[in-house]
N, CA, C and O of each residue as an XYZ file, in Angstrom:
592
protein
N     114.847    -57.635    116.447
C     115.052    -58.827    115.653
C     115.823    -59.849    116.488
O     116.790    -59.509    117.172
N     115.400    -61.046    116.423
C     116.011    -62.116    117.209
C     117.336    -62.548    116.583
O     117.425    -62.751    115.372
N     118.353    -62.686    117.415
C     119.654    -63.133    116.917
C     119.638    -64.637    116.695
O     118.978    -65.386    117.415
N     120.375    -65.054    115.689
C     120.499    -66.481    115.421
C     121.426    -67.114    116.443
O     122.424    -66.515    116.843
N     121.096    -68.315    116.860
C     121.971    -69.031    117.786
C     123.258    -69.423    117.061
O     123.308    -69.465    115.832
N     124.285    -69.706    117.839
C     125.567    -70.102    117.268
C     125.409    -71.341    116.387
O     125.990    -71.410    115.304
N     124.631    -72.311    116.846
C     124.437    -73.539    116.063
C     123.765    -73.263    114.725
O     124.124    -73.863    113.712
N     122.794    -72.359    114.718
C     122.113    -72.020    113.461
C     123.062    -71.311    112.503
O     123.054    -71.570    111.300
N     123.883    -70.409    113.051
C     124.875    -69.727    112.212
C     125.858    -70.735    111.622
O     126.199    -70.670    110.441
N     126.307    -71.663    112.457
C     127.241    -72.682    111.980
C     126.602    -73.536    110.896
O     127.239    -73.850    109.891
N     125.345    -73.909    111.100
C     124.648    -74.726    110.102
C     124.492    -73.962    108.793
O     124.654    -74.535    107.715
N     124.179    -72.674    108.881
C     124.030    -71.868    107.664
C     125.359    -71.750    106.916
O     125.402    -71.898    105.695
N     126.435    -71.484    107.648
C     127.750    -71.386    107.017
C     128.164    -72.726    106.423
O     128.654    -72.793    105.296
N     127.960    -73.799    107.197
C     128.303    -75.142    106.729
C     127.534    -75.466    105.452
O     128.092    -76.025    104.507
N     126.255    -75.113    105.430
C     125.417    -75.379    104.255
C     125.899    -74.584    103.048
O     125.993    -75.128    101.947
N     126.203    -73.313    103.242
C     126.688    -72.482    102.140
C     128.009    -73.023    101.585
O     128.172    -73.165    100.373
N     128.935    -73.319    102.475
C     130.208    -73.905    102.039
C     129.951    -75.247    101.371
O     130.574    -75.580    100.363
N     129.031    -76.014    101.941
C     128.691    -77.316    101.373
C     128.156    -77.210     99.957
O     128.474    -78.040     99.104
N     127.343    -76.189     99.704
C     126.812    -75.985     98.350
C     127.955    -75.731     97.372
O     127.992    -76.305     96.284
N     128.882    -74.871     97.766
C     130.040    -74.612     96.901
C     130.915    -75.858     96.755
O     131.428    -76.137     95.672
N     131.083    -76.603     97.848
C     131.879    -77.838     97.787
C     131.216    -78.862     96.866
O     131.900    -79.615     96.173
N     129.886    -78.884     96.864
C     129.158    -79.786     95.962
C     129.429    -79.404     94.511
O     129.606    -80.277     93.662
N     129.463    -78.111     94.224
C     129.782    -77.684     92.854
C     131.205    -78.077     92.475
O     131.451    -78.508     91.349
N     132.136    -77.930     93.404
C     133.514    -78.376     93.159
C     133.508    -79.878     92.873
O     134.118    -80.342     91.910
N     132.810    -80.629     93.725
C     132.688    -82.080     93.569
C     132.058    -82.424     92.216
O     132.573    -83.268     91.483
N     130.954    -81.774     91.894
C     130.220    -82.058     90.656
C     131.052    -81.757     89.411
O     131.084    -82.551     88.471
N     131.718    -80.617     89.412
C     132.548    -80.246     88.255
C     133.653    -81.276     88.041
O     133.889    -81.723     86.919
N     134.325    -81.646     89.127
C     135.389    -82.639     88.999
C     134.839    -84.025     88.663
O     135.483    -84.780     87.935
N     133.647    -84.375     89.187
C     133.022    -85.671     88.887
C     132.800    -85.822     87.383
O     133.216    -86.814     86.784
N     132.145    -84.837     86.780
C     131.894    -84.913     85.338
C     133.192    -84.816     84.535
O     133.321    -85.436     83.480
N     134.144    -84.042     85.036
C     135.444    -83.962     84.357
C     136.120    -85.325     84.356
O     136.566    -85.799     83.311
N     136.197    -85.956     85.527
C     136.842    -87.269     85.617
C     136.075    -88.333     84.828
O     136.684    -89.208     84.213
N     134.737    -88.261     84.845
C     133.945    -89.220     84.060
C     134.319    -89.152     82.583
O     134.342    -90.174     81.896
N     134.609    -87.958     82.101
C     134.915    -87.773     80.682
C     136.391    -87.907     80.339
O     136.737    -88.103     79.174
N     137.264    -87.805     81.333
C     138.704    -87.858     81.077
C     139.271    -89.259     81.322
O     140.117    -89.728     80.560
N     138.816    -89.914     82.364
C     139.339    -91.244     82.687
C     138.825    -92.273     81.686
O     137.733    -92.111     81.141
N     139.598    -93.329     81.436
C     139.157    -94.353     80.477
C     137.847    -95.008     80.924
O     137.660    -95.316     82.101
N     136.957    -95.210     79.968
C     135.650    -95.811     80.270
C     135.764    -97.315     80.532
O     135.150    -97.844     81.459
N     136.547    -97.980     79.714
C     136.680    -99.431     79.835
C     137.988    -99.735     80.546
O     139.074    -99.470     80.030
N     137.864   -100.279     81.709
C     139.056   -100.551     82.502
C     139.077   -102.009     82.909
O     138.034   -102.613     83.162
N     140.259   -102.563     82.970
C     140.393   -103.941     83.424
C     140.433   -103.994     84.950
O     140.519   -105.069     85.542
N     140.370   -102.826     85.574
C     140.361   -102.766     87.031
C     139.014   -103.231     87.574
O     138.001   -103.187     86.876
N     139.020   -103.666     88.802
C     137.778   -104.071     89.462
C     136.902   -102.842     89.711
O     135.674   -102.914     89.653
N     137.554   -101.723     89.986
C     136.832   -100.482     90.266
C     136.434    -99.823     88.948
O     137.250    -99.697     88.034
N     135.182    -99.408     88.860
C     134.664    -98.797     87.634
C     135.016    -97.313     87.553
O     135.361    -96.681     88.552
N     134.920    -96.776     86.338
C     135.175    -95.362     86.081
C     134.332    -94.467     86.985
O     134.836    -93.475     87.511
N     133.061    -94.805     87.170
C     132.171    -93.984     87.994
C     132.663    -93.916     89.434
O     132.593    -92.865     90.071
N     133.161    -95.041     89.943
C     133.621    -95.087     91.328
C     134.913    -94.293     91.514
O     135.060    -93.559     92.492
N     135.844    -94.441     90.577
C     137.097    -93.681     90.647
C     136.800    -92.187     90.518
O     137.334    -91.372     91.271
N     135.952    -91.841     89.564
C     135.591    -90.433     89.353
C     134.938    -89.840     90.594
O     135.249    -88.719     90.995
N     134.031    -90.602     91.198
C     133.326    -90.109     92.389
C     134.281    -89.947     93.556
O     134.198    -88.960     94.287
N     135.175    -90.885     93.745
C     136.136    -90.799     94.850
C     137.059    -89.590     94.684
O     137.279    -88.841     95.636
N     137.594    -89.403     93.487
C     138.505    -88.278     93.241
C     137.794    -86.933     93.378
O     138.337    -85.994     93.960
N     136.584    -86.846     92.840
C     135.854    -85.578     92.924
C     135.460    -85.269     94.368
O     135.466    -84.112     94.789
N     135.120    -86.304     95.111
C     134.777    -86.139     96.522
C     135.969    -85.576     97.295
O     135.803    -84.702     98.146
N     137.159    -86.072     97.002
C     138.372    -85.582     97.668
C     138.639    -84.113     97.342
O     139.118    -83.366     98.194
N     138.336    -83.702     96.127
C     138.486    -82.287     95.753
C     137.527    -81.420     96.572
O     137.921    -80.383     97.105
N     136.281    -81.848     96.668
C     135.297    -81.121     97.469
C     135.654    -81.117     98.947
O     135.424    -80.127     99.642
N     136.211    -82.214     99.427
C     136.609    -82.337    100.825
C     137.693    -81.319    101.187
O     137.620    -80.668    102.229
N     138.679    -81.191    100.334
C     139.775    -80.256    100.587
C     139.252    -78.822    100.644
O     139.613    -78.053    101.535
N     138.410    -78.478     99.697
C     137.773    -77.160     99.665
C     136.997    -76.923    100.965
O     137.122    -75.870    101.591
N     136.206    -77.904    101.354
C     135.364    -77.804    102.539
C     136.177    -77.661    103.824
O     135.821    -76.874    104.701
N     137.257    -78.413    103.935
C     138.057    -78.375    105.162
C     138.532    -76.959    105.468
O     138.319    -76.448    106.568
N     139.163    -76.343    104.507
C     139.754    -75.032    104.768
C     138.702    -73.956    105.018
O     138.867    -73.137    105.923
N     137.633    -73.942    104.241
C     136.610    -72.927    104.466
C     135.878    -73.143    105.786
O     135.651    -72.190    106.531
N     135.508    -74.386    106.080
C     134.813    -74.647    107.342
C     135.712    -74.388    108.543
O     135.268    -73.830    109.546
N     136.957    -74.788    108.443
C     137.878    -74.596    109.572
C     137.946    -73.127    109.969
O     137.805    -72.799    111.147
N     138.157    -72.256    109.018
C     138.358    -70.845    109.331
C     137.063    -70.048    109.491
O     136.995    -69.156    110.336
N     136.034    -70.353    108.692
C     134.839    -69.523    108.699
C     133.739    -70.091    109.599
O     133.210    -69.380    110.452
N     133.395    -71.359    109.414
C     132.299    -71.939    110.188
C     132.692    -72.165    111.638
O     131.982    -71.744    112.552
N     133.817    -72.824    111.849
C     134.219    -73.241    113.194
C     135.218    -72.284    113.843
O     135.525    -72.417    115.028
N     135.729    -71.315    113.068
C     136.638    -70.276    113.572
C     137.858    -70.851    114.300
O     138.191    -70.430    115.408
N     138.500    -71.796    113.673
C     139.720    -72.398    114.225
C     140.904    -71.909    113.410
O     140.892    -71.952    112.179
N     141.917    -71.448    114.110
C     143.091    -70.924    113.418
C     144.345    -71.749    113.710
O     145.406    -71.499    113.137
N     144.219    -72.712    114.585
C     145.381    -73.519    114.946
C     145.777    -74.468    113.813
O     145.073    -74.587    112.810
N     146.892    -75.125    113.989
C     147.384    -76.079    112.992
C     147.406    -77.481    113.589
O     148.423    -78.173    113.534
N     146.306    -77.884    114.144
C     146.217    -79.160    114.839
C     146.256    -80.344    113.873
O     145.371    -80.508    113.033
N     147.293    -81.157    114.008
C     147.383    -82.374    113.193
C     146.314    -83.371    113.619
O     145.803    -84.139    112.803
N     145.986    -83.349    114.898
C     144.936    -84.237    115.410
C     143.588    -83.904    114.758
O     142.824    -84.798    114.395
N     143.312    -82.608    114.618
C     142.059    -82.178    113.996
C     142.018    -82.605    112.526
O     140.984    -83.059    112.034
N     143.135    -82.458    111.838
C     143.205    -82.885    110.433
C     142.958    -84.388    110.343
O     142.250    -84.849    109.448
N     143.540    -85.154    111.269
C     143.345    -86.611    111.270
C     141.879    -86.965    111.526
O     141.333    -87.856    110.876
N     141.247    -86.276    112.467
C     139.824    -86.515    112.748
C     138.972    -86.177    111.524
O     138.072    -86.927    111.145
N     139.281    -85.028    110.915
C     138.548    -84.604    109.719
C     138.702    -85.649    108.617
O     137.729    -86.019    107.960
N     139.927    -86.117    108.424
C     140.187    -87.129    107.392
C     139.428    -88.417    107.690
O     138.923    -89.062    106.771
N     139.340    -88.798    108.956
C     138.601    -90.011    109.321
C     137.110    -89.847    109.034
O     136.486    -90.733    108.451
N     136.542    -88.714    109.443
C     135.116    -88.458    109.165
C     134.868    -88.479    107.660
O     133.916    -89.102    107.190
N     135.720    -87.800    106.914
C     135.536    -87.758    105.465
C     135.845    -89.100    104.812
O     135.275    -89.421    103.769
N     136.733    -89.885    105.403
C     136.983    -91.234    104.888
C     135.735    -92.093    104.997
O     135.361    -92.795    104.057
N     135.095    -92.028    106.160
C     133.834    -92.754    106.357
C     132.780    -92.217    105.395
O     132.066    -92.977    104.741
N     132.701    -90.908    105.324
C     131.737    -90.264    104.440
C     132.002    -90.610    102.974
O     131.067    -90.806    102.198
N     133.274    -90.685    102.603
C     133.645    -91.058    101.228
C     133.144    -92.455    100.893
O     132.555    -92.667     99.833
N     133.374    -93.406    101.788
C     132.902    -94.775    101.547
C     131.384    -94.810    101.400
O     130.853    -95.469    100.506
N     130.700    -94.102    102.275
C     129.238    -94.040    102.198
C     128.812    -93.354    100.905
O     127.891    -93.817    100.233
N     129.474    -92.254    100.550
C     129.141    -91.490     99.353
C     129.292    -92.332     98.093
O     128.382    -92.384     97.266
N     130.431    -92.987     97.945
C     130.682    -93.800     96.748
C     129.716    -94.986     96.699
O     129.227    -95.349     95.629
N     129.445    -95.587     97.856
C     128.521    -96.724     97.906
C     127.109    -96.300     97.521
O     126.464    -96.955     96.701
N     126.628    -95.214     98.106
C     125.280    -94.727     97.783
C     125.200    -94.350     96.306
O     124.219    -94.675     95.638
N     126.218    -93.670     95.795
C     126.259    -93.298     94.379
C     126.174    -94.542     93.490
O     125.398    -94.571     92.535
N     126.966    -95.564     93.801
C     126.978    -96.796     92.998
C     125.646    -97.532     93.065
O     125.143    -98.015     92.050
N     125.078    -97.614     94.262
C     123.782    -98.292     94.426
C     122.703    -97.551     93.642
O     121.889    -98.176     92.963
N     122.694    -96.231     93.732
C     121.684    -95.460     93.001
C     121.858    -95.585     91.486
O     120.871    -95.696     90.758
N     123.095    -95.567     91.010
C     123.327    -95.762     89.566
C     122.807    -97.128     89.138
O     122.153    -97.250     88.102
N     123.095    -98.151     89.929
C     122.608    -99.497     89.614
C     121.079    -99.512     89.570
O     120.486   -100.014     88.615
N     120.449    -98.961     90.604
C     118.983    -98.952     90.662
C     118.376    -98.170     89.505
O     117.402    -98.612     88.895
N     118.945    -97.024     89.206
C     118.413    -96.176     88.136
C     118.565    -96.809     86.756
O     117.790    -96.502     85.851
N     119.541    -97.679     86.583
C     119.754    -98.336     85.293
C     119.060    -99.695     85.178
O     118.905   -100.214     84.073
N     118.641   -100.274     86.301
C     118.162   -101.652     86.255
C     116.722   -101.886     86.690
O     116.197   -102.977     86.469
N     116.072   -100.914     87.293
C     114.689   -101.118     87.699
C     113.756   -100.439     86.708
O     113.925    -99.269     86.367
N     112.768   -101.204     86.254
C     111.935   -100.746     85.140
C     111.227    -99.422     85.413
O     110.973    -98.664     84.478
N     110.908    -99.130     86.654
C     110.222    -97.875     86.961
C     111.172    -96.678     86.970
O     110.727    -95.530     86.969
N     112.458    -96.940     86.979
C     113.449    -95.866     87.051
C     114.242    -95.677     85.764
O     114.919    -94.663     85.594
N     114.160    -96.644     84.862
C     114.992    -96.634     83.654
C     114.773    -95.380     82.805
O     115.722    -94.865     82.214
N     113.552    -94.892     82.740
C     113.253    -93.749     81.875
C     113.584    -92.389     82.499
O     113.429    -91.357     81.848
N     114.030    -92.384     83.731
C     114.384    -91.110     84.363
C     115.605    -90.500     83.679
O     116.577    -91.202     83.399
N     115.558    -89.204     83.413
C     116.750    -88.541     82.846
C     117.754    -88.221     83.959
O     117.432    -88.307     85.144
N     118.943    -87.860     83.568
C     119.974    -87.388     84.511
C     120.282    -88.372     85.637
O     120.364    -87.989     86.804
N     120.451    -89.632     85.277
C     120.703    -90.660     86.286
C     121.946    -90.374     87.129
O     121.930    -90.571     88.344
N     123.015    -89.915     86.495
C     124.241    -89.641     87.242
C     124.059    -88.459     88.189
O     124.611    -88.456     89.289
N     123.301    -87.472     87.776
C     123.036    -86.324     88.643
C     122.177    -86.739     89.840
O     122.437    -86.312     90.965
N     121.173    -87.558     89.608
C     120.321    -88.050     90.693
C     121.155    -88.843     91.697
O     121.032    -88.648     92.906
N     122.000    -89.734     91.192
C     122.858    -90.536     92.070
C     123.820    -89.638     92.844
O     124.030    -89.827     94.042
N     124.394    -88.674     92.158
C     125.325    -87.730     92.779
C     124.649    -86.983     93.928
O     125.205    -86.897     95.023
N     123.460    -86.447     93.685
C     122.756    -85.669     94.703
C     122.328    -86.532     95.886
O     122.412    -86.097     97.034
N     121.873    -87.747     95.614
C     121.511    -88.660     96.702
C     122.704    -88.980     97.587
O     122.606    -88.941     98.813
N     123.827    -89.296     96.961
C     125.048    -89.603     97.708
C     125.524    -88.386     98.498
O     126.001    -88.517     99.625
N     125.393    -87.218     97.908
C     125.833    -85.983     98.558
C     125.000    -85.674     99.797
O     125.551    -85.262    100.818
N     123.699    -85.864     99.727
C     122.829    -85.599    100.881
C     123.186    -86.495    102.066
O     123.275    -86.026    103.201
N     123.387    -87.766    101.799
C     123.729    -88.700    102.873
C     125.070    -88.333    103.502
O     125.197    -88.302    104.726
N     126.063    -88.057    102.671
C     127.382    -87.743    103.227
C     127.402    -86.382    103.929
O     128.181    -86.194    104.863
N     126.570    -85.435    103.506
C     126.513    -84.126    104.168
C     126.053    -84.262    105.619
O     126.571    -83.580    106.504
N     125.094    -85.129    105.858
C     124.619    -85.356    107.228
C     125.735    -85.917    108.106
O     125.921    -85.484    109.244
N     126.465    -86.874    107.571
C     127.592    -87.466    108.304
C     128.653    -86.402    108.584
O     129.175    -86.317    109.696
N     128.966    -85.602    107.583
C     130.014    -84.587    107.722
C     129.670    -83.519    108.754
O     130.512    -83.161    109.576
N     128.445    -83.008    108.718
C     128.079    -81.957    109.669
C     128.133    -82.482    111.097
O     128.730    -81.857    111.973
N     127.516    -83.618    111.326
C     127.510    -84.185    112.678
C     128.935    -84.469    113.156
O     129.287    -84.157    114.294
N     129.739    -85.051    112.295
C     131.117    -85.366    112.668
C     131.950    -84.135    112.960
O     132.742    -84.125    113.902
N     131.773    -83.092    112.152
C     132.546    -81.870    112.369
C     132.087    -81.122    113.623
O     132.909    -80.699    114.436
N     130.784    -80.965    113.772
C     130.261    -80.189    114.906
C     130.535    -80.866    116.240
O     130.938    -80.211    117.201
N     130.320    -82.165    116.302
C     130.372    -82.847    117.592
C     131.686    -83.565    117.883
O     131.868    -84.106    118.974
N     132.611    -83.575    116.909
C     133.859    -84.278    117.163
C     135.087    -83.501    116.678
O     135.966    -83.172    117.474
N     135.149    -83.212    115.391
C     136.349    -82.587    114.822
C     136.560    -81.168    115.346
O     137.648    -80.836    115.816
N     135.535    -80.339    115.267
C     135.657    -78.931    115.655
C     134.860    -78.622    116.921
O     134.444    -77.484    117.138
N     134.655    -79.618    117.735
C     133.879    -79.468    118.968
C     134.456    -78.336    119.817
O     135.669    -78.222    119.989
N     133.558    -77.506    120.341
C     133.993    -76.386    121.179
C     134.668    -76.917    122.440
O     134.191    -77.852    123.083
N     135.795    -76.287    122.768
C     136.520    -76.693    123.965
C     135.747    -76.253    125.201
O     135.142    -75.182    125.225
N     135.779    -77.091    126.217
C     135.126    -76.740    127.479
C     136.070    -75.879    128.295
O     137.265    -76.155    128.391
N     135.513    -74.834    128.878
C     136.342    -73.917    129.688
C     136.591    -74.482    131.055
O     137.265    -73.853    131.870
């Protein structure tokens, strides 16, 4: 039987952790949507605040599991945490933006108005885009293998 390459193993672990992180994100997203006030005088809408907070919950979960299991790092590098936070900060902005754009499109375009589960569709679309950013950023920058 052919052994899996290190990159394939990392991708499989990252994907598995990512699936669990998505569930963490999703659970908190719907929780915040239902707990936070719907009508706010703030410029930022309930959906955006909920998505940002839930994303941060998933991010924290993902950091610790990926650090130890996927990338096998045991050090306490503050630089690595800062890099991870930067990648996830970029990913967060992209995630919230994609989520908001999809919610707008799903509610305002006549061919999409009748689709059920608009928030779930927007959530999944935003998650796919940010997952690509996160994997590339972690593999090639945050947890990049040291050269001997």
